[in-house]
Amino acid sequence: MTLADKLIKEHTLTKEEYIELLNHWGDPELKEKLRMEANRLRRQYYGDGIFVRGLIEFTNICKNNCYYCGIRRENANVKRYRLTKEEILECCDYGYELGFRTFVLQGGEDGYYTDEKVVDLVSTIKKKYPDCAVTLSIGEKTYESYKAYREVGADRYLLRHETACEAHYNMLHPDNMKLSTRLQCLRNLKTLGYQTGAGFMVGSPNQTMSTIADDLVFLQELKPEMVGIGPFIPHHDTCFANEPAGSVDFTLFLLSVIRIMLPKVLLPATTALGTMDEHGREKGILHGANVIMPNLSPLKNRKQYELYDNKICTGEEAADSIKSLEKRVATVGCHIVYGRGDYAG
């Protein structure tokens, strides 16, 4: 039995087997075999529906100084902004009218947004739109904080682990940030009943096939309901400005692998994929992805939430162009689904 056959049959491999599989990722026959199986599994659990989430990037202020991130604390060239509660609710109003039934509130770790403010925001959205899901993506918090958000109705939480290899994590983050803390946060989220999202950048500086294998083994163990991966794209105001970007093709291969590992996973075709390749989102769907997150943020702020260079922020990825997005999704035999789009567990 080949490793591809074993993965398809058992949905799991050892770290050493993942490394061997990854080392042969360029084999056209292997890529197509895994792509076809990933598509089959996506259809088995979700049909040809692609879920859309309304993304609201509500603050680009962050206390952290992650070396790869364009909105890191020490980047003095960023024009900082913070949406008010009223502005966030206006984004939700607009998104609801367009048909969105999931709102993703994403931002830097901004101390202004205390637990009290987050709880108020989530509870207000849930009361106003009881048929909608609320996803938070606001970084590392205590168990008690996550519990408070959950108790007022937060449904999902996105927290990319970035890498499951401690040595690699330390190359990407300052000393005050610890992989153990990040992983404990993810376990806490699972314990509290969130639909939990982890993920990593493909092609990040100092990444190896071994570190990616660590990521895959970690995802196997955590069994998150969501996994977000996208190619690393350097930002000009970071120490990794001159590092090469990650590979779109390798990212697509890994999307297929993750779909096969976690057949029911909610798997986005990310903005980074669309930034690197004009048809990246469509290609992502053809490799097993089933989620797209158009941008509901105010037009004036979209460019300011620049995690990496040349991020698409005013074109067809935005909620304003949802009809165009519908047409693009149709070109790969799928259709947009405007419901909550919950995990098929």
GROMACS .gro file of C-alpha atoms in nm:
model
  345
    1MET     CA    1   0.000   0.000   0.000
    2THR     CA    2   0.137   0.342  -0.094
    3LEU     CA    3   0.141   0.627   0.156
    4ALA     CA    4  -0.129   0.801  -0.046
    5ASP     CA    5  -0.347   0.490  -0.026
    6LYS     CA    6  -0.282   0.461   0.346
    7LEU     CA    7  -0.378   0.824   0.406
    8ILE     CA    8  -0.696   0.781   0.202
    9LYS     CA    9  -0.790   0.462   0.385
   10GLU     CA   10  -0.689   0.552   0.742
   11HIS     CA   11  -0.690   0.936   0.738
   12THR     CA   12  -0.366   0.935   0.934
   13LEU     CA   13   0.008   0.886   0.894
   14THR     CA   14   0.308   0.899   1.124
   15LYS     CA   15   0.541   1.198   1.120
   16GLU     CA   16   0.801   1.002   0.924
   17GLU     CA   17   0.539   0.896   0.669
   18TYR     CA   18   0.419   1.254   0.630
   19ILE     CA   19   0.776   1.366   0.563
   20GLU     CA   20   0.812   1.102   0.292
   21LEU     CA   21   0.477   1.198   0.138
   22LEU     CA   22   0.567   1.568   0.141
   23ASN     CA   23   0.902   1.500  -0.021
   24HIS     CA   24   0.715   1.361  -0.322
   25TRP     CA   25   0.449   1.631  -0.339
   26GLY     CA   26   0.558   1.740  -0.687
   27ASP     CA   27   0.462   1.404  -0.840
   28PRO     CA   28   0.169   1.489  -1.074
   29GLU     CA   29   0.003   1.150  -1.024
   30LEU     CA   30   0.020   1.182  -0.645
   31LYS     CA   31  -0.117   1.537  -0.651
   32GLU     CA   32  -0.409   1.443  -0.870
   33LYS     CA   33  -0.491   1.133  -0.668
   34LEU     CA   34  -0.510   1.330  -0.344
   35ARG     CA   35  -0.695   1.618  -0.509
   36MET     CA   36  -0.963   1.383  -0.642
   37GLU     CA   37  -1.008   1.219  -0.302
   38ALA     CA   38  -1.021   1.556  -0.125
   39ASN     CA   39  -1.293   1.670  -0.365
   40ARG     CA   40  -1.486   1.349  -0.314
   41LEU     CA   41  -1.480   1.395   0.064
   42ARG     CA   42  -1.581   1.760   0.038
   43ARG     CA   43  -1.881   1.659  -0.171
   44GLN     CA   44  -1.965   1.369   0.059
   45TYR     CA   45  -2.004   1.594   0.364
   46TYR     CA   46  -2.088   1.934   0.216
   47GLY     CA   47  -2.205   1.876  -0.142
   48ASP     CA   48  -2.102   2.147  -0.385
   49GLY     CA   49  -2.190   2.429  -0.149
   50ILE     CA   50  -1.919   2.676  -0.053
   51PHE     CA   51  -1.983   2.858   0.274
   52VAL     CA   52  -1.922   3.232   0.292
   53ARG     CA   53  -1.829   3.421   0.610
   54GLY     CA   54  -1.839   3.797   0.645
   55LEU     CA   55  -1.495   3.907   0.766
   56ILE     CA   56  -1.478   4.220   0.982
   57GLU     CA   57  -1.120   4.330   1.056
   58PHE     CA   58  -1.207   4.560   1.345
   59THR     CA   59  -0.864   4.665   1.479
   60ASN     CA   60  -0.508   4.658   1.348
   61ILE     CA   61  -0.361   4.751   1.686
   62CYS     CA   62  -0.166   4.462   1.838
   63LYS     CA   63   0.048   4.419   2.148
   64ASN     CA   64   0.250   4.141   1.985
   65ASN     CA   65   0.559   4.171   1.769
   66CYS     CA   66   0.543   3.856   1.555
   67TYR     CA   67   0.834   3.883   1.314
   68TYR     CA   68   0.633   3.801   1.000
   69CYS     CA   69   0.333   4.027   1.058
   70GLY     CA   70   0.274   4.365   0.898
   71ILE     CA   71   0.068   4.496   1.193
   72ARG     CA   72   0.321   4.389   1.458
   73ARG     CA   73   0.363   4.631   1.747
   74GLU     CA   74   0.698   4.777   1.641
   75ASN     CA   75   0.595   4.863   1.285
   76ALA     CA   76   0.573   5.241   1.310
   77ASN     CA   77   0.465   5.276   0.947
   78VAL     CA   78   0.121   5.127   0.998
   79LYS     CA   79  -0.174   5.365   1.004
   80ARG     CA   80  -0.356   5.227   1.305
   81TYR     CA   81  -0.734   5.211   1.335
   82ARG     CA   82  -0.997   5.069   1.565
   83LEU     CA   83  -1.362   5.033   1.472
   84THR     CA   84  -1.623   5.142   1.724
   85LYS     CA   85  -1.902   4.909   1.832
   86GLU     CA   86  -2.139   5.108   1.612
   87GLU     CA   87  -1.913   5.070   1.308
   88ILE     CA   88  -1.885   4.694   1.366
   89LEU     CA   89  -2.263   4.664   1.390
   90GLU     CA   90  -2.298   4.863   1.067
   91CYS     CA   91  -2.074   4.603   0.900
   92CYS     CA   92  -2.301   4.329   1.036
   93ASP     CA   93  -2.612   4.512   0.914
   94TYR     CA   94  -2.465   4.540   0.567
   95GLY     CA   95  -2.351   4.178   0.565
   96TYR     CA   96  -2.688   4.052   0.685
   97GLU     CA   97  -2.861   4.235   0.401
   98LEU     CA   98  -2.624   4.066   0.155
   99GLY     CA   99  -2.720   3.727   0.300
  100PHE     CA  100  -2.427   3.648   0.533
  101ARG     CA  101  -2.513   3.438   0.837
  102THR     CA  102  -2.165   3.414   0.987
  103PHE     CA  103  -1.962   3.713   1.101
  104VAL     CA  104  -1.590   3.674   1.168
  105LEU     CA  105  -1.454   3.940   1.404
  106GLN     CA  106  -1.080   3.947   1.350
  107GLY     CA  107  -0.822   4.181   1.496
  108GLY     CA  108  -0.487   4.226   1.660
  109GLU     CA  109  -0.449   4.170   2.033
  110ASP     CA  110  -0.576   4.518   2.118
  111GLY     CA  111  -0.600   4.591   2.490
  112TYR     CA  112  -0.879   4.842   2.432
  113TYR     CA  113  -1.111   4.551   2.362
  114THR     CA  114  -1.143   4.419   2.716
  115ASP     CA  115  -1.339   4.106   2.794
  116GLU     CA  116  -1.630   4.329   2.895
  117LYS     CA  117  -1.630   4.500   2.553
  118VAL     CA  118  -1.598   4.171   2.364
  119VAL     CA  119  -1.879   4.014   2.567
  120ASP     CA  120  -2.099   4.318   2.499
  121LEU     CA  121  -2.021   4.306   2.128
  122VAL     CA  122  -2.086   3.933   2.088
  123SER     CA  123  -2.406   3.940   2.293
  124THR     CA  124  -2.537   4.240   2.096
  125ILE     CA  125  -2.474   4.069   1.761
  126LYS     CA  126  -2.629   3.742   1.879
  127LYS     CA  127  -2.941   3.918   2.009
  128LYS     CA  128  -2.980   4.122   1.693
  129TYR     CA  129  -2.913   3.827   1.462
  130PRO     CA  130  -3.005   3.506   1.647
  131ASP     CA  131  -2.982   3.308   1.321
  132CYS     CA  132  -2.616   3.402   1.274
  133ALA     CA  133  -2.292   3.246   1.394
  134VAL     CA  134  -2.019   3.463   1.546
  135THR     CA  135  -1.655   3.368   1.498
  136LEU     CA  136  -1.383   3.541   1.696
  137SER     CA  137  -1.018   3.568   1.592
  138ILE     CA  138  -0.856   3.790   1.853
  139GLY     CA  139  -0.558   3.591   1.971
  140GLU     CA  140  -0.441   3.433   2.293
  141LYS     CA  141  -0.673   3.477   2.591
  142THR     CA  142  -0.723   3.306   2.926
  143TYR     CA  143  -0.959   3.013   2.973
  144GLU     CA  144  -1.188   3.246   3.168
  145SER     CA  145  -1.198   3.497   2.882
  146TYR     CA  146  -1.281   3.231   2.625
  147LYS     CA  147  -1.548   3.097   2.861
  148ALA     CA  148  -1.706   3.442   2.897
  149TYR     CA  149  -1.726   3.487   2.519
  150ARG     CA  150  -1.871   3.139   2.476
  151GLU     CA  151  -2.138   3.196   2.740
  152VAL     CA  152  -2.281   3.494   2.550
  153GLY     CA  153  -2.296   3.306   2.223
  154ALA     CA  154  -1.959   3.303   2.043
  155ASP     CA  155  -1.972   2.994   1.822
  156ARG     CA  156  -1.627   2.963   1.668
  157TYR     CA  157  -1.274   3.078   1.731
  158LEU     CA  158  -0.983   3.100   1.487
  159LEU     CA  159  -0.631   3.083   1.630
  160ARG     CA  160  -0.361   2.968   1.392
  161HIS     CA  161  -0.093   2.774   1.577
  162GLU     CA  162   0.151   2.885   1.297
  163THR     CA  163   0.387   2.592   1.364
  164ALA     CA  164   0.383   2.295   1.598
  165CYS     CA  165   0.764   2.283   1.616
  166GLU     CA  166   0.892   2.480   1.914
  167ALA     CA  167   1.228   2.571   1.757
  168HIS     CA  168   1.050   2.698   1.446
  169TYR     CA  169   0.794   2.888   1.655
  170ASN     CA  170   1.077   3.066   1.835
  171MET     CA  171   1.226   3.176   1.502
  172LEU     CA  172   0.897   3.344   1.407
  173HIS     CA  173   0.810   3.507   1.739
  174PRO     CA  174   0.976   3.714   2.013
  175ASP     CA  175   1.084   3.554   2.341
  176ASN     CA  176   0.771   3.653   2.531
  177MET     CA  177   0.555   3.436   2.306
  178LYS     CA  178   0.551   3.061   2.371
  179LEU     CA  179   0.424   2.773   2.159
  180SER     CA  180   0.301   2.600   2.474
  181THR     CA  181   0.070   2.894   2.545
  182ARG     CA  182  -0.070   2.890   2.191
  183LEU     CA  183  -0.137   2.517   2.200
  184GLN     CA  184  -0.301   2.539   2.543
  185CYS     CA  185  -0.531   2.813   2.411
  186LEU     CA  186  -0.644   2.582   2.132
  187ARG     CA  187  -0.709   2.298   2.374
  188ASN     CA  188  -0.907   2.533   2.599
  189LEU     CA  189  -1.121   2.640   2.304
  190LYS     CA  190  -1.196   2.277   2.220
  191THR     CA  191  -1.283   2.204   2.583
  192LEU     CA  192  -1.527   2.496   2.591
  193GLY     CA  193  -1.713   2.366   2.288
  194TYR     CA  194  -1.607   2.619   2.027
  195GLN     CA  195  -1.583   2.513   1.666
  196THR     CA  196  -1.208   2.565   1.679
  197GLY     CA  197  -0.976   2.668   1.398
  198ALA     CA  198  -0.599   2.616   1.385
  199GLY     CA  199  -0.361   2.654   1.091
  200PHE     CA  200  -0.024   2.763   0.961
  201MET     CA  201   0.158   2.953   0.686
  202VAL     CA  202   0.300   2.746   0.402
  203GLY     CA  203   0.658   2.841   0.320
  204SER     CA  204   0.723   3.052   0.629
  205PRO     CA  205   1.091   3.130   0.696
  206ASN     CA  206   1.289   2.829   0.821
  207GLN     CA  207   0.999   2.590   0.758
  208THR     CA  208   1.099   2.236   0.658
  209MET     CA  209   0.914   1.922   0.559
  210SER     CA  210   0.976   1.804   0.915
  211THR     CA  211   0.807   2.109   1.069
  212ILE     CA  212   0.510   2.071   0.832
  213ALA     CA  213   0.487   1.705   0.936
  214ASP     CA  214   0.475   1.829   1.296
  215ASP     CA  215   0.185   2.052   1.197
  216LEU     CA  216  -0.004   1.766   1.036
  217VAL     CA  217   0.049   1.537   1.335
  218PHE     CA  218  -0.070   1.815   1.567
  219LEU     CA  219  -0.383   1.871   1.358
  220GLN     CA  220  -0.449   1.497   1.369
  221GLU     CA  221  -0.435   1.506   1.748
  222LEU     CA  222  -0.630   1.830   1.800
  223LYS     CA  223  -0.900   1.746   1.544
  224PRO     CA  224  -1.002   2.109   1.492
  225GLU     CA  225  -1.329   2.184   1.316
  226MET     CA  226  -1.152   2.443   1.099
  227VAL     CA  227  -0.802   2.468   0.950
  228GLY     CA  228  -0.672   2.780   0.779
  229ILE     CA  229  -0.358   2.759   0.569
  230GLY     CA  230  -0.221   2.993   0.307
  231PRO     CA  231   0.112   3.069   0.142
  232PHE     CA  232   0.351   3.287   0.342
  233ILE     CA  233   0.371   3.633   0.186
  234PRO     CA  234   0.645   3.866   0.316
  235HIS     CA  235   0.569   4.218   0.438
  236HIS     CA  236   0.816   4.495   0.354
  237ASP     CA  237   0.824   4.629   0.714
  238THR     CA  238   0.934   4.304   0.878
  239CYS     CA  239   1.267   4.130   0.920
  240PHE     CA  240   1.145   3.868   0.670
  241ALA     CA  241   1.090   4.128   0.396
  242ASN     CA  242   1.336   3.961   0.159
  243GLU     CA  243   1.230   3.602   0.224
  244PRO     CA  244   1.066   3.416  -0.066
  245ALA     CA  245   0.690   3.371  -0.062
  246GLY     CA  246   0.536   3.030  -0.013
  247SER     CA  247   0.424   2.812  -0.302
  248VAL     CA  248   0.064   2.820  -0.420
  249ASP     CA  249   0.093   2.470  -0.564
  250PHE     CA  250   0.233   2.326  -0.242
  251THR     CA  251  -0.044   2.500  -0.045
  252LEU     CA  252  -0.302   2.337  -0.272
  253PHE     CA  253  -0.139   1.997  -0.216
  254LEU     CA  254  -0.158   2.050   0.161
  255LEU     CA  255  -0.525   2.152   0.138
  256SER     CA  256  -0.594   1.811  -0.015
  257VAL     CA  257  -0.391   1.634   0.252
  258ILE     CA  258  -0.576   1.815   0.532
  259ARG     CA  259  -0.918   1.742   0.379
  260ILE     CA  260  -0.830   1.373   0.368
  261MET     CA  261  -0.692   1.377   0.724
  262LEU     CA  262  -1.000   1.558   0.859
  263PRO     CA  263  -1.281   1.476   0.614
  264LYS     CA  264  -1.544   1.701   0.774
  265VAL     CA  265  -1.315   1.999   0.834
  266LEU     CA  266  -1.420   2.353   0.740
  267LEU     CA  267  -1.135   2.446   0.507
  268PRO     CA  268  -1.103   2.801   0.370
  269ALA     CA  269  -0.964   2.904   0.036
  270THR     CA  270  -0.780   3.192   0.199
  271THR     CA  271  -0.722   3.553   0.101
  272ALA     CA  272  -0.347   3.480   0.084
  273LEU     CA  273  -0.416   3.214  -0.178
  274GLY     CA  274  -0.619   3.465  -0.378
  275THR     CA  275  -0.346   3.726  -0.336
  276MET     CA  276  -0.075   3.498  -0.476
  277ASP     CA  277  -0.284   3.362  -0.763
  278GLU     CA  278  -0.568   3.535  -0.945
  279HIS     CA  279  -0.759   3.206  -0.946
  280GLY     CA  280  -0.626   3.086  -0.611
  281ARG     CA  281  -0.965   3.066  -0.446
  282GLU     CA  282  -1.111   2.854  -0.726
  283LYS     CA  283  -0.805   2.628  -0.722
  284GLY     CA  284  -0.843   2.594  -0.345
  285ILE     CA  285  -1.200   2.470  -0.389
  286LEU     CA  286  -1.082   2.215  -0.646
  287HIS     CA  287  -0.834   2.085  -0.386
  288GLY     CA  288  -1.089   2.037  -0.108
  289ALA     CA  289  -1.161   2.384   0.036
  290ASN     CA  290  -1.523   2.472   0.115
  291VAL     CA  291  -1.514   2.817   0.281
  292ILE     CA  292  -1.452   3.170   0.151
  293MET     CA  293  -1.440   3.479   0.373
  294PRO     CA  294  -1.528   3.797   0.181
  295ASN     CA  295  -1.441   4.125   0.351
  296LEU     CA  296  -1.715   4.330   0.521
  297SER     CA  297  -1.474   4.581   0.676
  298PRO     CA  298  -1.518   4.949   0.588
  299LEU     CA  299  -1.348   5.019   0.256
  300LYS     CA  300  -1.132   5.292   0.411
  301ASN     CA  301  -0.976   5.043   0.655
  302ARG     CA  302  -0.921   4.735   0.439
  303LYS     CA  303  -0.581   4.838   0.310
  304GLN     CA  304  -0.467   4.923   0.665
  305TYR     CA  305  -0.518   4.564   0.784
  306GLU     CA  306  -0.209   4.461   0.591
  307LEU     CA  307  -0.066   4.145   0.743
  308TYR     CA  308   0.143   4.095   0.428
  309ASP     CA  309   0.221   4.288   0.112
  310ASN     CA  310  -0.031   4.333  -0.173
  311LYS     CA  311  -0.321   4.179   0.018
  312ILE     CA  312  -0.632   4.186  -0.199
  313CYS     CA  313  -0.877   4.414  -0.025
  314THR     CA  314  -1.094   4.609  -0.269
  315GLY     CA  315  -1.169   4.367  -0.550
  316GLU     CA  316  -1.377   4.056  -0.597
  317GLU     CA  317  -1.279   3.909  -0.262
  318ALA     CA  318  -1.485   4.181  -0.091
  319ALA     CA  319  -1.847   4.134   0.010
  320ASP     CA  320  -1.943   4.421  -0.222
  321SER     CA  321  -1.869   4.194  -0.517
  322ILE     CA  322  -2.052   3.886  -0.394
  323LYS     CA  323  -2.232   3.838  -0.728
  324SER     CA  324  -1.898   3.822  -0.903
  325LEU     CA  325  -1.777   3.573  -0.643
  326GLU     CA  326  -2.084   3.360  -0.708
  327LYS     CA  327  -1.993   3.346  -1.077
  328ARG     CA  328  -1.633   3.253  -1.004
  329VAL     CA  329  -1.736   2.972  -0.771
  330ALA     CA  330  -1.976   2.846  -1.039
  331THR     CA  331  -1.684   2.806  -1.282
  332VAL     CA  332  -1.558   2.516  -1.068
  333GLY     CA  333  -1.899   2.351  -1.042
  334CYS     CA  334  -1.994   2.487  -0.701
  335HIS     CA  335  -2.234   2.740  -0.554
  336ILE     CA  336  -2.235   2.983  -0.263
  337VAL     CA  337  -2.423   2.883   0.053
  338TYR     CA  338  -2.539   3.172   0.270
  339GLY     CA  339  -2.636   2.979   0.584
  340ARG     CA  340  -2.437   2.957   0.907
  341GLY     CA  341  -2.226   2.683   0.751
  342ASP     CA  342  -2.157   2.479   1.062
  343TYR     CA  343  -1.917   2.189   1.097
  344ALA     CA  344  -2.073   1.866   0.972
  345GLY     CA  345  -1.996   1.681   1.295
   0.00000   0.00000   0.00000
